[in-house]
XYZ file of C-alpha atoms in Angstrom:
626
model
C -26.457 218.160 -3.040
C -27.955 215.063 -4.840
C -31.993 215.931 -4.919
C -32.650 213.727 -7.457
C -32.174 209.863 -9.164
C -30.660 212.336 -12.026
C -28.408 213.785 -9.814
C -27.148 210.314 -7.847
C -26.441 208.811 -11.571
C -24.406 211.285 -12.183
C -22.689 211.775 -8.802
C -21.815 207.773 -9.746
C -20.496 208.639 -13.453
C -18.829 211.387 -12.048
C -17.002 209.409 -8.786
C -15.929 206.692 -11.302
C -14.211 208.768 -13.712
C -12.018 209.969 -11.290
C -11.219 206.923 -9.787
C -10.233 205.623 -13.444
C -8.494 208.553 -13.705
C -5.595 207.694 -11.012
C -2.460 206.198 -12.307
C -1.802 205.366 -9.217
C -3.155 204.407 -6.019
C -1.397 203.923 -2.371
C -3.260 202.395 -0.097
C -2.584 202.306 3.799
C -4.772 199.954 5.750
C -6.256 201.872 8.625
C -8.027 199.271 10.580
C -7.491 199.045 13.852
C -4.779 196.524 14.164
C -3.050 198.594 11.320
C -3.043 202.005 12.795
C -1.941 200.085 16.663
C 1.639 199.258 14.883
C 1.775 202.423 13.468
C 0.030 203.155 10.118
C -0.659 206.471 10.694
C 2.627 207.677 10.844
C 3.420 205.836 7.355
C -0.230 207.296 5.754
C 1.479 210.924 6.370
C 4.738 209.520 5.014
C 3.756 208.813 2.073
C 1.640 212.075 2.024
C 4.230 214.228 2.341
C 6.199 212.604 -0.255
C 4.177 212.488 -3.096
C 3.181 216.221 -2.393
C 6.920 216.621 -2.247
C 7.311 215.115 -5.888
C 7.550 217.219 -8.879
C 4.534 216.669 -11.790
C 2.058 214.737 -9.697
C -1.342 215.974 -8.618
C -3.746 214.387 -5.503
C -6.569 216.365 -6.600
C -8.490 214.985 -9.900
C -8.203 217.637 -12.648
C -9.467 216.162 -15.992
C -7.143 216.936 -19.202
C -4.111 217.894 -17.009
C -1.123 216.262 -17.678
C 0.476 215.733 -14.320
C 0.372 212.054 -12.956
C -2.530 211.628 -10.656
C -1.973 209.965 -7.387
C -4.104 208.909 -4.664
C -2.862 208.166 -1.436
C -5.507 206.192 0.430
C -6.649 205.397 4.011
C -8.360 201.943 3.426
C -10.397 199.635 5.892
C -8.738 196.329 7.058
C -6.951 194.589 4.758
C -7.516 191.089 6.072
C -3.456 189.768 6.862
C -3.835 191.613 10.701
C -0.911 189.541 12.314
C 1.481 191.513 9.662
C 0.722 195.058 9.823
C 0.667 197.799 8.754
C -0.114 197.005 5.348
C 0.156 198.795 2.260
C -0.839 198.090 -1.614
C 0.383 200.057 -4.673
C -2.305 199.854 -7.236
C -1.411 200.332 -10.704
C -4.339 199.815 -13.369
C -5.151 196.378 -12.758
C -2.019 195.426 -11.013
C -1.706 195.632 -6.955
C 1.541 194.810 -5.264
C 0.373 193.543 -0.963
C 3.666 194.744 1.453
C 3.507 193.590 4.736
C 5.506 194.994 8.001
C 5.925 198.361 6.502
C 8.254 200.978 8.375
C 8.070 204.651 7.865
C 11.850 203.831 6.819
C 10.364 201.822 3.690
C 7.918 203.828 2.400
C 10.566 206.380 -0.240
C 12.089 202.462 -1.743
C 8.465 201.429 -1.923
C 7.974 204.665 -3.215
C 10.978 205.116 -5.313
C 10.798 201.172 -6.922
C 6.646 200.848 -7.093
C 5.182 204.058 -7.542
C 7.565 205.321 -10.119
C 9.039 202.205 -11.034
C 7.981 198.979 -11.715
C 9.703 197.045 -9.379
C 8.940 195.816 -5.978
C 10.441 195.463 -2.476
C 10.446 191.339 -2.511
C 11.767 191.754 1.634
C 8.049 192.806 1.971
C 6.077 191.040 0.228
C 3.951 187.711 2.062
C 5.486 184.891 2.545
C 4.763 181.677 3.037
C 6.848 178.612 3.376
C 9.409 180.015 1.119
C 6.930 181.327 -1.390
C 6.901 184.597 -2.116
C 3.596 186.503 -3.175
C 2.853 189.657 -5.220
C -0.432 190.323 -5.438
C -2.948 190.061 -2.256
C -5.453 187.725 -4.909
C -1.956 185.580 -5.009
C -1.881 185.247 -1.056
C -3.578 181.892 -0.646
C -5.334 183.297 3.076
C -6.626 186.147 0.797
C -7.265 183.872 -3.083
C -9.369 181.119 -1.265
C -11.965 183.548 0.473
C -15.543 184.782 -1.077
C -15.996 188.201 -0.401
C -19.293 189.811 -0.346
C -19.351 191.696 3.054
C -15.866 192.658 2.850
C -15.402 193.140 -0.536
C -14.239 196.981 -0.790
C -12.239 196.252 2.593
C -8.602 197.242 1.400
C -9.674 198.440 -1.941
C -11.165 201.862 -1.559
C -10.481 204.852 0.715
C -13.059 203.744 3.872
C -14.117 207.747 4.069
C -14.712 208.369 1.500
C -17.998 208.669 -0.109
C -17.310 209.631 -3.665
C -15.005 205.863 -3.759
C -17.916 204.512 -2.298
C -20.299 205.455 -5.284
C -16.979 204.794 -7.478
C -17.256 201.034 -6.058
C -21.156 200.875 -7.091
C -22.449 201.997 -3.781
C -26.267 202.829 -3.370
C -26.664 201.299 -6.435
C -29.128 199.000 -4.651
C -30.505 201.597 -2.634
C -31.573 203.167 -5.991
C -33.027 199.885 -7.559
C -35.017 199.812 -4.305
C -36.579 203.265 -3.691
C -37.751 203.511 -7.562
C -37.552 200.211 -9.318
C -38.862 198.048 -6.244
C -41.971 198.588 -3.909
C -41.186 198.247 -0.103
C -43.322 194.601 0.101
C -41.329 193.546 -3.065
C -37.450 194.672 -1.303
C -39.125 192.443 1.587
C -40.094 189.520 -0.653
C -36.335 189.398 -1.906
C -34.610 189.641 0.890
C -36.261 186.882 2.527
C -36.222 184.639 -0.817
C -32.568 184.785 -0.421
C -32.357 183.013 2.374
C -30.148 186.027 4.492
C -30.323 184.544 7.913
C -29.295 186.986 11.108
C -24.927 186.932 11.435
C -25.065 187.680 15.316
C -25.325 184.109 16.316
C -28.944 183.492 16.397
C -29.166 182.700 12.489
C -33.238 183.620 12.603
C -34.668 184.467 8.723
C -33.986 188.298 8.282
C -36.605 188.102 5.598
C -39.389 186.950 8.020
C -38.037 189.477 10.695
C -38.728 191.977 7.911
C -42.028 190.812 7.166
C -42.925 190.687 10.530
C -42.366 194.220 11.505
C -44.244 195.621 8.051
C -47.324 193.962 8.922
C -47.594 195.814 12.532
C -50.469 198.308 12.760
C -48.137 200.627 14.392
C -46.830 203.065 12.053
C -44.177 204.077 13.838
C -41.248 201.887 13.578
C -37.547 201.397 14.114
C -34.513 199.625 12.038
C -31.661 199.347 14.566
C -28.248 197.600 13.875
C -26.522 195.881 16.687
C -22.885 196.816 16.725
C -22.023 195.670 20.165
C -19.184 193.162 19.261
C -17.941 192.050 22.853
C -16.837 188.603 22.340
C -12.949 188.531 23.346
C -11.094 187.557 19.964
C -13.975 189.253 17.840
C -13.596 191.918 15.460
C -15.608 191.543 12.704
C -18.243 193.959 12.514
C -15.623 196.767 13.802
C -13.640 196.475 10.461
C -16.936 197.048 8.517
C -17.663 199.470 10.374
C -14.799 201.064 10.256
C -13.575 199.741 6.859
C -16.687 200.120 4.922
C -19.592 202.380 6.729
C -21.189 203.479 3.932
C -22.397 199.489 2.810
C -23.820 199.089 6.448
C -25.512 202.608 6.398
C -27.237 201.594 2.945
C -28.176 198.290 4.121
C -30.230 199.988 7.092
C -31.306 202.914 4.276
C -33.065 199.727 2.411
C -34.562 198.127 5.644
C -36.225 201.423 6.378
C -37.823 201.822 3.146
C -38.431 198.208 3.143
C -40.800 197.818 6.472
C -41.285 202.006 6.777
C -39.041 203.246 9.152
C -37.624 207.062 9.058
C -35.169 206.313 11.933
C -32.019 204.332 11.987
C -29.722 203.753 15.336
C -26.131 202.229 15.103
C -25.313 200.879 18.848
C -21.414 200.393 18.796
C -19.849 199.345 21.480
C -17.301 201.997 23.450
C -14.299 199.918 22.710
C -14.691 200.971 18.947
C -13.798 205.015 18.701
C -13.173 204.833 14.939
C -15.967 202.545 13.943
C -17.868 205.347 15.986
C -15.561 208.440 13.897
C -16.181 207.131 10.535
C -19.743 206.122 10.900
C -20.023 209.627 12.237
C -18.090 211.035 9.585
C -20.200 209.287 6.821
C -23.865 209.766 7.964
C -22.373 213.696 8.350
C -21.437 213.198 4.356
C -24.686 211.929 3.964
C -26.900 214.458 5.331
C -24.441 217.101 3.450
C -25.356 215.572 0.261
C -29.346 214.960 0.957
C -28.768 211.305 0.503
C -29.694 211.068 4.482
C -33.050 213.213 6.126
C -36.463 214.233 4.521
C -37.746 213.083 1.164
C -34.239 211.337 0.042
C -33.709 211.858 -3.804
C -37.214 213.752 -4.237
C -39.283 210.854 -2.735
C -41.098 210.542 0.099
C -39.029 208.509 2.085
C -37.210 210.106 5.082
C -34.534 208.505 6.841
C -32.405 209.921 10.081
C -29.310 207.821 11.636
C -28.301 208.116 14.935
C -25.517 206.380 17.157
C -25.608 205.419 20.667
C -22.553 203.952 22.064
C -22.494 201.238 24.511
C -21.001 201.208 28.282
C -18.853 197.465 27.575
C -21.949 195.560 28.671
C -21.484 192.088 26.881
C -25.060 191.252 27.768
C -26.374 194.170 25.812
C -25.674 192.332 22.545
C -28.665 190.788 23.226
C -31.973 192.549 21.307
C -34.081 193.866 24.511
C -30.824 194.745 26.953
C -29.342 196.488 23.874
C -32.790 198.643 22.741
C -32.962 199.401 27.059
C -29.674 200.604 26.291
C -30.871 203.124 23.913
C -33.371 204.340 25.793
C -31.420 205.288 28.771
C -32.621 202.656 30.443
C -29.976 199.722 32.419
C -29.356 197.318 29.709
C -30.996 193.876 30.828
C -32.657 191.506 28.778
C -36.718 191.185 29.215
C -39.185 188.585 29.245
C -40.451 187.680 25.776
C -43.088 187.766 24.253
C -43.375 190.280 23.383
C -40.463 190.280 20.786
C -38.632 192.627 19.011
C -40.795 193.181 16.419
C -43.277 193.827 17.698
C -42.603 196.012 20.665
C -38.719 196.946 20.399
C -37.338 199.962 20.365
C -39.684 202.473 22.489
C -42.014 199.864 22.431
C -42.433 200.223 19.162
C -42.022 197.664 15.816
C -37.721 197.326 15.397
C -35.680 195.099 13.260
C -32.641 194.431 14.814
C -30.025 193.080 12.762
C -25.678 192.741 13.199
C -23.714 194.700 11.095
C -22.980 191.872 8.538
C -26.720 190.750 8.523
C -26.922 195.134 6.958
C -24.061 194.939 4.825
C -25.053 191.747 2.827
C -29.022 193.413 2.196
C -27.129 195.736 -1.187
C -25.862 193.080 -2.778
C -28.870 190.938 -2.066
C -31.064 193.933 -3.961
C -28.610 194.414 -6.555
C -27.980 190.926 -7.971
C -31.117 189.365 -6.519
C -32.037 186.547 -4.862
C -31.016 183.698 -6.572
C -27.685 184.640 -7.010
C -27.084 185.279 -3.260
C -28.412 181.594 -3.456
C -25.450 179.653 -5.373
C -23.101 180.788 -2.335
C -23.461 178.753 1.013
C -25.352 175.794 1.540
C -29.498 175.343 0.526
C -30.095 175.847 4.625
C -27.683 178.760 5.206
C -27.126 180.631 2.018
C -24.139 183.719 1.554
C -20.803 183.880 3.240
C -20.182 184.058 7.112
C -17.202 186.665 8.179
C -14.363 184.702 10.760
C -11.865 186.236 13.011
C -8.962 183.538 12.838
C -7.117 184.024 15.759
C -5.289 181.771 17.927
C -2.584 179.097 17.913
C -2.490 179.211 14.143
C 0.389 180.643 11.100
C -2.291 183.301 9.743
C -4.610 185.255 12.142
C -7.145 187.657 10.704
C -10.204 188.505 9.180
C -11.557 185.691 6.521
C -15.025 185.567 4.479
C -15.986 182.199 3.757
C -19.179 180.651 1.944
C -21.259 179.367 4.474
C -20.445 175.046 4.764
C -17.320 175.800 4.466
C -14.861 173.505 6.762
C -12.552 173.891 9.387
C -9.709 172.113 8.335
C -10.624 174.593 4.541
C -10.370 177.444 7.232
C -7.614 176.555 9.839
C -5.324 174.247 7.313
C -5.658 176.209 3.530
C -6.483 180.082 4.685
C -5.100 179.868 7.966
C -1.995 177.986 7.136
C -1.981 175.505 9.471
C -0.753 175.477 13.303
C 1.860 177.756 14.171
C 5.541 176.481 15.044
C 4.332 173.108 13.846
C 2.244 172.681 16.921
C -0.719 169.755 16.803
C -3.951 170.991 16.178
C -6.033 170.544 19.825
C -9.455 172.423 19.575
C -11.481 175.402 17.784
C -13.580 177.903 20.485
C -16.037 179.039 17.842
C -18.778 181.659 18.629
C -17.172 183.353 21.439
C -17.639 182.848 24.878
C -20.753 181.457 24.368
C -19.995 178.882 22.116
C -18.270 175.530 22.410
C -14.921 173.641 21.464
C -14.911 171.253 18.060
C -11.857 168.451 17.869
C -10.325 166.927 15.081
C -13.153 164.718 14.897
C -14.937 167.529 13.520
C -13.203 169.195 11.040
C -14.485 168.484 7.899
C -17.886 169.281 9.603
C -19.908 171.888 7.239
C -19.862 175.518 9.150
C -23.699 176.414 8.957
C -26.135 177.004 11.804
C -27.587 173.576 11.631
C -24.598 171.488 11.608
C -22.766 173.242 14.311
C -25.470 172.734 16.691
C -25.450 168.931 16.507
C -22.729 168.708 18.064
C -23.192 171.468 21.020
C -21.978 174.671 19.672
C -22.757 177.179 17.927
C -21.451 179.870 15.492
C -22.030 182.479 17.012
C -20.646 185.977 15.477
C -17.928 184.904 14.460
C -14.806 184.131 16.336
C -12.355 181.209 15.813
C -9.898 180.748 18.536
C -7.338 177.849 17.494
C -5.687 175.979 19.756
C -3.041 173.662 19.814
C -1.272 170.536 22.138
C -0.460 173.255 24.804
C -3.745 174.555 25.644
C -5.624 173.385 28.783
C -9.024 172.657 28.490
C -10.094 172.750 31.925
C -8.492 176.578 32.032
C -10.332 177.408 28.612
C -13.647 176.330 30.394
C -12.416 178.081 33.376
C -11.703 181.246 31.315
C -14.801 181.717 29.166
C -17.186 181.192 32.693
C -15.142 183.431 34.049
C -15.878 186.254 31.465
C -19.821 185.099 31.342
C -19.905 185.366 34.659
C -18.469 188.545 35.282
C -20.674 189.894 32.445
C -23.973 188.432 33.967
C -26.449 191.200 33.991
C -27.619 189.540 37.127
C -31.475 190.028 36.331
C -32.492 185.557 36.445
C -31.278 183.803 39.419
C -30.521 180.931 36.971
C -27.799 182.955 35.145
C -26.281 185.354 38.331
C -26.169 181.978 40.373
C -25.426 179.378 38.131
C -22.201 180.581 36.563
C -21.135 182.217 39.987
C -21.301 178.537 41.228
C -19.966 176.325 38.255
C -16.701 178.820 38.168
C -16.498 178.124 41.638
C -16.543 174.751 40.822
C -13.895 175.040 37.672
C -11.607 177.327 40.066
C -11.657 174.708 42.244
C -10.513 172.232 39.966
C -7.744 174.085 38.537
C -6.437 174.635 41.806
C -5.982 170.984 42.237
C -8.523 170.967 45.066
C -11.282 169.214 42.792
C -13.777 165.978 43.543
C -14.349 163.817 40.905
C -18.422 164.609 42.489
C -17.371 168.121 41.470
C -18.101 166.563 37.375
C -21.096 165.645 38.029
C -22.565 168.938 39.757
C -20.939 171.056 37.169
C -22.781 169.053 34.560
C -26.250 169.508 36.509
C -25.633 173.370 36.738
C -25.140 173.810 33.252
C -27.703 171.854 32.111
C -30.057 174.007 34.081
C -28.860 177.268 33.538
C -28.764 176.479 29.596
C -32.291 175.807 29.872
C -33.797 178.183 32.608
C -31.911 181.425 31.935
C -33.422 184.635 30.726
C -31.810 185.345 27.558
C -29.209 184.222 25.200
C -26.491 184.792 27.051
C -27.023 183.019 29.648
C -28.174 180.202 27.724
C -25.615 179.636 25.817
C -22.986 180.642 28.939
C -22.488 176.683 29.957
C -21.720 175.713 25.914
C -17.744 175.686 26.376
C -18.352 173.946 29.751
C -20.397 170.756 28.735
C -18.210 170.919 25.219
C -14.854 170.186 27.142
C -16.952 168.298 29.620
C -17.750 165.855 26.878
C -14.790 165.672 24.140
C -12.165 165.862 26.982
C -13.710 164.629 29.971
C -10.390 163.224 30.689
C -8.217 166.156 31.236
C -10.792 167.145 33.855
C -10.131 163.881 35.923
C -6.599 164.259 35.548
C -6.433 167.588 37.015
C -8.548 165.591 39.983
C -7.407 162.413 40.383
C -3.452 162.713 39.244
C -3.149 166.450 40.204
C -1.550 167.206 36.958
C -2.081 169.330 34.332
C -0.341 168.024 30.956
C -0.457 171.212 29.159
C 1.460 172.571 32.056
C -1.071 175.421 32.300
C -2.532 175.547 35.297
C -0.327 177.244 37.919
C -1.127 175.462 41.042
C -0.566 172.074 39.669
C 2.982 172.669 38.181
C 6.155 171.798 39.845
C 9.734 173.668 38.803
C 12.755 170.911 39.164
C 16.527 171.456 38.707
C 18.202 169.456 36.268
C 21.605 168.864 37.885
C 22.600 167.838 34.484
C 22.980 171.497 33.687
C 22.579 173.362 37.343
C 26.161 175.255 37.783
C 25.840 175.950 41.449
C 25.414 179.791 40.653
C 22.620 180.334 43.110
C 21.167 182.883 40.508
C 17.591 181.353 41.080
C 18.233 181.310 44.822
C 19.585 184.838 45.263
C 16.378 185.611 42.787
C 13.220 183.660 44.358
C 11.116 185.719 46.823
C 9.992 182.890 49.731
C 13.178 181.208 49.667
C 12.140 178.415 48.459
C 15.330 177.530 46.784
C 17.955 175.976 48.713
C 21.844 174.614 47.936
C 25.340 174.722 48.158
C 27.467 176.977 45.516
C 29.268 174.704 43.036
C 26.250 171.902 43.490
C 23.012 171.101 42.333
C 20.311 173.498 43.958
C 17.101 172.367 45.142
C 13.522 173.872 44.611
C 10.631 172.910 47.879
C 7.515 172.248 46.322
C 5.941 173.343 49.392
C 7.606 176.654 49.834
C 7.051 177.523 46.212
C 4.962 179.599 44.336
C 5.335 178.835 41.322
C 6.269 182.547 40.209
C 8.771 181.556 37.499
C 11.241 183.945 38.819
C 13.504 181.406 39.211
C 12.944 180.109 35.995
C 13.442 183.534 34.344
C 16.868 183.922 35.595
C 18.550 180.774 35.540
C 21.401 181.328 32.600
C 21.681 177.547 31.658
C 17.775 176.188 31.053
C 18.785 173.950 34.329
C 15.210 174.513 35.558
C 11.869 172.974 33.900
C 8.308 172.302 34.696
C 6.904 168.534 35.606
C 3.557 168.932 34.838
């Protein structure tokens, strides 16, 4: 139990003397991506054999003499496309290993742990290079962590590593160094703006919620990451719960709130376990509940998980949500703040907006000011996914550029494709072009050129992506995710991915342009909410940096990218056709016709372009004309 400020100091001292006590540490990511190829299996490897080794000790016992050894399940470690991921700490020294098999873990074991050595067949590489250390890895040494900096250093359940890593250090400065109107005042001084794509002042938010007559009052965090290609707030949650639960701890002192709700979104079981499993640690230890550390502040947690609803990311669908209610967006005003949850004064914050507030409390102000840019101070979390050498999870100071992101982190395109377009912010976002690459990534620049940042999600794309389909693709997920409540939304998109359909199918109008363009127009500025405001962005983006690929797919019936199935055409090169009849014998309409020994022949008008034919043919005698 930790009753007092005594008793937290010295849960602190105690928490980092045994985690300067281990000689050393293995740690296993656990994210998500991690535990998918199979990290589990290699956590309990490694389990069993340091418990089967002589003279070393998991447990901390001070003055023993046996080797202490931690084996560690730690949040993502950043590198996702090379899982599973483990690092062998050793004082100050870490060796990374990437694409680690249960099969490696007694040489890692054997050469690292005991040894000095390392296993150089898994270590990161890149073009030829050879790194050691993840602050080596140049996708890992060029990034500025703040939200995800105990992400692959400490054991993510673990609260005793948490305090070992200076956790509720703020919350302490805050609940008896700081008065609630003073943990305001900082918070909006530096310059935090809202990470779930609206970028609105959390200071001011703050402020606006303290100064409601109504006593009663809410701090809920919106966990409800649906954009496809978006994972950021899952690995906090997952990777570091404890920083987003003391975030909200310090928002509820701040503006007087003595009830906190998490809503995560189904897809995310263990961001859902280990926030569980921490606010359980909490309330063991009296550092969640009535009068926290002796005071008079009282704080409860609570977790409501979300049906898959993308629309209830936004504030009024999601509080709806938690009340039982059918998440769907409201008229406004009122806002948030003033009538939110239960009708009743909420700040509602993301995830990363939470986890940046200790930091902020702990170093002040105008040190969270010399990252970022004057507008958009701190760092901004990325998932880098796409048609690019290193996908993952990146923190970046805010201004940073694309080509910083995409060409020095990211490594550049992958199999030396031509960079094309970035999606940013989701489905809801738009595309940027070369043009814009050394473009500044803050909320103010992005928008000049119609997009927006959004959460958080880069989706790189190279020569061989279609456009048209992209726009296609992203309506069709807005669409489908409609809540259906504003005729503008539940009509609009239903008709302008009728109209992209359309065109993809090679049936277009070059008329079809110019109605598409009218539709989005008016549903970005007639719809309800956010969503559907922002649901025509990767629409009139395409429409307007590649206008042309969108008459070409009308006028010439062609699709260069060779993407869209209904305008390509599968041809026989007699240069290499044998005359097996493999593709004939294998194509279900018969669309293939010839003579053994001679050149086959493929009907364009019989086919359906199911690539059977394709699949099968021994000799790459068949291609696609686009």
């Amino acid at each position: 139990m930790i009753e007092n400020r005594e008793d937290l100091i010295k849960s602190q001292e105690a928490a980092t003397r045994e985690f300067s006590s281990y000689d050393c540490r293995i740690l296993v990511c656990s994210g998500t991506g991690c535990i998918a190829t199979g990290s589990q299996k290699i956590y309990d490897e490694f389990l069993k054999i340091v418990k089967d080794t002589p003279g070393i000790r998991l447990d901390f016992a001070p003055h023993d003499e046996a080797t202490h050894m931690g084996v560690k399940k730690t949040g993502c470690q950043g590198v996702c496309e090379l899982g599973p991921l483990v690092r062998v700490q050793k004082g100050d020294k870490t060796v990374q290993y990437t694409k680690v098999k249960v099969s490696d873990c007694k040489e890692i074991f054997e050469r690292s742990v005991l040894g000095d050595d390392v296993v150089e067949s898994l270590l990161y590489t890149q073009k030829g290079v050879k790194y050691k250390s993840p602050e080596e890895i140049p996708f890992i040494a060029k990034q500025t962590r703040i939200v995800l900096e105990n992400c692959g250093k400490y054991d993510a359940e673990s609260f005793d590593e948490y305090l070992a890593s200076g956790g509720f250090s703020a919350f302490r400065k805050a609940l008896f160094e700081m008065t609630p109107a003073e943990v305001v005042d900082e918070v909006d001084k530096s310059g935090l703006r809202g990470r779930g794509g609206g970028g609105f002042p959390a200071g001011r938010k703050w402020k606006q919620v303290a100064r409601q007559p109504e006593k009663e009052r809410y701090v809920v965090c919106n966990g409800d990451e649906g954009d496809p290609g978006a994972f950021m707030d899952g690995s906090v949650m997952e990777g570091d719960p404890y920083k987003l639960i003391e975030g909200m701890m310090i928002a509820g002192y701040a503006v007087g709130s003595q009830n906190g709700y998490i809503y995560v979104r189904a897809e995310y079981p263990m961001s859902v376990a280990r926030l569980r499993h921490a606010i359980a640690e909490l309330e063991k230890r009296h550092m969640l509940g009535d009068n926290i550390l002796g005071t008079d502040f009282s704080f409860h947690m609570h977790i409501n998980r979300g049906a898959g609803a993308f629309v209830c990311g936004e504030g009024s669908a999601l509080t709806a949500s938690i009340e039982g209610n059918r998440g769907m967006p409201r008229v406004k005003p009122p806002r948030t703040v003033e009538k939110g949850l239960w009708a009743k004064p909420t700040v509602l914050n993301n995830v990363e907006t939470y986890a940046n507030v200790p930091k902020i409390i702990l170093k002040g102000s105008d040190w969270y000011r010399t990252i970022g840019t004057e507008g958009t101070p701190g760092t901004k979390t990325f998932s880098l996914t796409g048609s690019i050498q290193n996908t993952g999870l990146i923190e970046v100071p805010m201004g940073t550029t694309l080509r910083e992101i995409i060409f020095d982190i990211g490594g550049g395109m992958k199999d030396d494709g031509v960079f094309k377009a970035v999606q940013i912010g989701g489905p809801s976002g738009g595309c940027l072009t070369e043009q814009h690459l050394d473009v500044p990534l803050d909320f103010e620049s992005i928008k000049k050129f119609g997009a927006i940042i959004g959460s958080g999600g880069l989706v790189v794309m190279d020569s061989h992506t279609c456009m048209v389909e992209v726009a296609r693709f992203f309506m069709s997920f807005t669409q489908r995710e409609s809540c259906g409540k504003c005729v503008p939304c539940r009509e609009g998109t239903k008709r302008m991915l009728e109209i992209l359909e359309k065109i993809v199918a090679g049936k277009g109008e070059l008329s079809d342009l110019d109605k598409l363009e009218e539709l989005a127009e008016m549903v970005k500025s007639m719809a309800l909410c956010g969503l559907g405001k922002s649901a025509p962005l990767p629409v009139l983006s395409t429409l307007k940096l590649f206008r042309d690929e969108y008459e070409e797919h009308i006028t010439e019936k062609k699709c260069k990218a060779k993407v869209c199935t209904a305008m390509r055409r599968f041809i026989i090169n007699p240069e290499y056709c044998k005359g097996c009849g493999k593709c004939a014998k294998n194509c279900p309409v018969g669309a293939i016709t010839g003579v053994r020994k001679e050149c086959y022949h493929i009907d364009p008008e019989i086919c359906i372009k199911c690539e059977a034919c394709k699949d099968n043919c021994a000799f790459d005698a068949i291609y696609i004309e686009a």
